[in-house]
Amino acid sequence: MFIQTENTPNPAVLKFLPGRDVLGEGAREFRDADEAASSPLAKALFDLGDVTRVFFGGDFVTVTKNEDIDWSHLKAPVLAAIMDHFTSGAPILTDDDGAGHDTTVYEGDTAQVVAEIKDLLDSRIRPAVAQDGGDIVFSRFEPDTGVVYLHMRGACSGCPSSSATLKAGVENMLKHYVPEVTRVEQTL
């Protein structure tokens, strides 16, 4: 098994491509070892000690390291944990929640606006962000103010360029295609 690695715009995050499906559809983020209990692979990565976040995409894994350690010390153990997991045949997840957009039900015109926002995110924005090992999901929309709240995951979470991506890229696109949108904000 050959696992490729790619740098991401976030220097604390590496993208690992095992050459096979990780989740296939959807994405899943683990922000700490407790959340990782539902994934044998995420648990193994957190057990390395210097991993602070794990994100699974369709065909990749992004790993965020502790700022105090260099990738030269952590990359090989991460590669070994990923290889061991895929050769073991164990499942990626033992549950299936936490995969996508918020599921709040909106009514009337607001429902149409939210549907347009989610469609743009899914068709144009998320595929581009996945190239860098991350994901952006819809959190909520405030119809009175026109503010869209999005959650950045994977390599995008904590990335120095994430605020520029949100403002220059995502906000401009949403405002262009969905006139009801006035601003985009990031949620944690």
PDB file of C-alpha atoms in Angstrom, residues 8-14 29-31 52-55 62-67 71 129 132-136 150-166 186-188:
ATOM      1  CA  THR A   8      -2.035  22.039   2.860  1.00  0.00           C
ATOM      2  CA  PRO A   9      -2.271  25.815   3.236  1.00  0.00           C
ATOM      3  CA  ASN A  10      -2.279  25.176   6.989  1.00  0.00           C
ATOM      4  CA  PRO A  11       1.304  24.326   8.070  1.00  0.00           C
ATOM      5  CA  ALA A  12       0.024  22.334  11.064  1.00  0.00           C
ATOM      6  CA  VAL A  13      -1.926  19.963   8.784  1.00  0.00           C
ATOM      7  CA  LEU A  14      -0.868  17.272   6.321  1.00  0.00           C
ATOM      8  CA  GLU A  29     -14.080  15.593  11.921  1.00  0.00           C
ATOM      9  CA  PHE A  30     -12.651  14.561  15.292  1.00  0.00           C
ATOM     10  CA  ARG A  31     -11.493  17.459  17.472  1.00  0.00           C
ATOM     11  CA  THR A  52      -4.757  17.470  17.855  1.00  0.00           C
ATOM     12  CA  ARG A  53      -7.390  16.968  15.132  1.00  0.00           C
ATOM     13  CA  VAL A  54      -8.322  14.339  12.521  1.00  0.00           C
ATOM     14  CA  PHE A  55     -10.545  14.835   9.488  1.00  0.00           C
ATOM     15  CA  THR A  62      -6.013  15.203   7.219  1.00  0.00           C
ATOM     16  CA  VAL A  63      -4.106  15.249  10.468  1.00  0.00           C
ATOM     17  CA  THR A  64      -3.403  18.341  12.565  1.00  0.00           C
ATOM     18  CA  LYS A  65      -0.302  18.206  14.741  1.00  0.00           C
ATOM     19  CA  ASN A  66       0.621  19.877  17.985  1.00  0.00           C
ATOM     20  CA  GLU A  67       2.475  23.132  17.246  1.00  0.00           C
ATOM     21  CA  TRP A  71       6.259  16.929  10.917  1.00  0.00           C
ATOM     22  CA  VAL A 129     -11.856  23.253  -0.375  1.00  0.00           C
ATOM     23  CA  ASP A 132      -6.694  21.465   0.280  1.00  0.00           C
ATOM     24  CA  GLY A 133      -7.773  18.761   2.737  1.00  0.00           C
ATOM     25  CA  GLY A 134     -10.688  20.604   4.322  1.00  0.00           C
ATOM     26  CA  ASP A 135     -14.418  21.100   4.263  1.00  0.00           C
ATOM     27  CA  ILE A 136     -16.966  23.871   4.821  1.00  0.00           C
ATOM     28  CA  LEU A 150     -20.327  28.235   8.171  1.00  0.00           C
ATOM     29  CA  HIS A 151     -18.166  25.695   9.967  1.00  0.00           C
ATOM     30  CA  MET A 152     -14.690  25.028   8.596  1.00  0.00           C
ATOM     31  CA  ARG A 153     -13.278  21.551   9.149  1.00  0.00           C
ATOM     32  CA  GLY A 154     -10.142  19.593   8.424  1.00  0.00           C
ATOM     33  CA  ALA A 155      -7.173  21.582   7.142  1.00  0.00           C
ATOM     34  CA  CYS A 156      -9.379  24.694   6.962  1.00  0.00           C
ATOM     35  CA  SER A 157      -9.927  24.733  10.710  1.00  0.00           C
ATOM     36  CA  GLY A 158      -7.353  27.069  12.187  1.00  0.00           C
ATOM     37  CA  CYS A 159      -5.690  27.717   8.834  1.00  0.00           C
ATOM     38  CA  PRO A 160      -4.061  31.156   8.563  1.00  0.00           C
ATOM     39  CA  SER A 161      -5.740  31.724   5.175  1.00  0.00           C
ATOM     40  CA  SER A 162      -9.216  30.521   6.211  1.00  0.00           C
ATOM     41  CA  SER A 163     -10.582  33.999   6.949  1.00  0.00           C
ATOM     42  CA  ALA A 164      -9.397  35.198   3.521  1.00  0.00           C
ATOM     43  CA  THR A 165     -11.016  32.136   1.917  1.00  0.00           C
ATOM     44  CA  LEU A 166     -14.280  32.896   3.691  1.00  0.00           C
ATOM     45  CA  GLN A 186     -17.241  31.271  10.731  1.00  0.00           C
ATOM     46  CA  THR A 187     -18.533  29.154  13.620  1.00  0.00           C
ATOM     47  CA  LEU A 188     -16.360  26.973  15.792  1.00  0.00           C
TER      48      LEU A 188
END
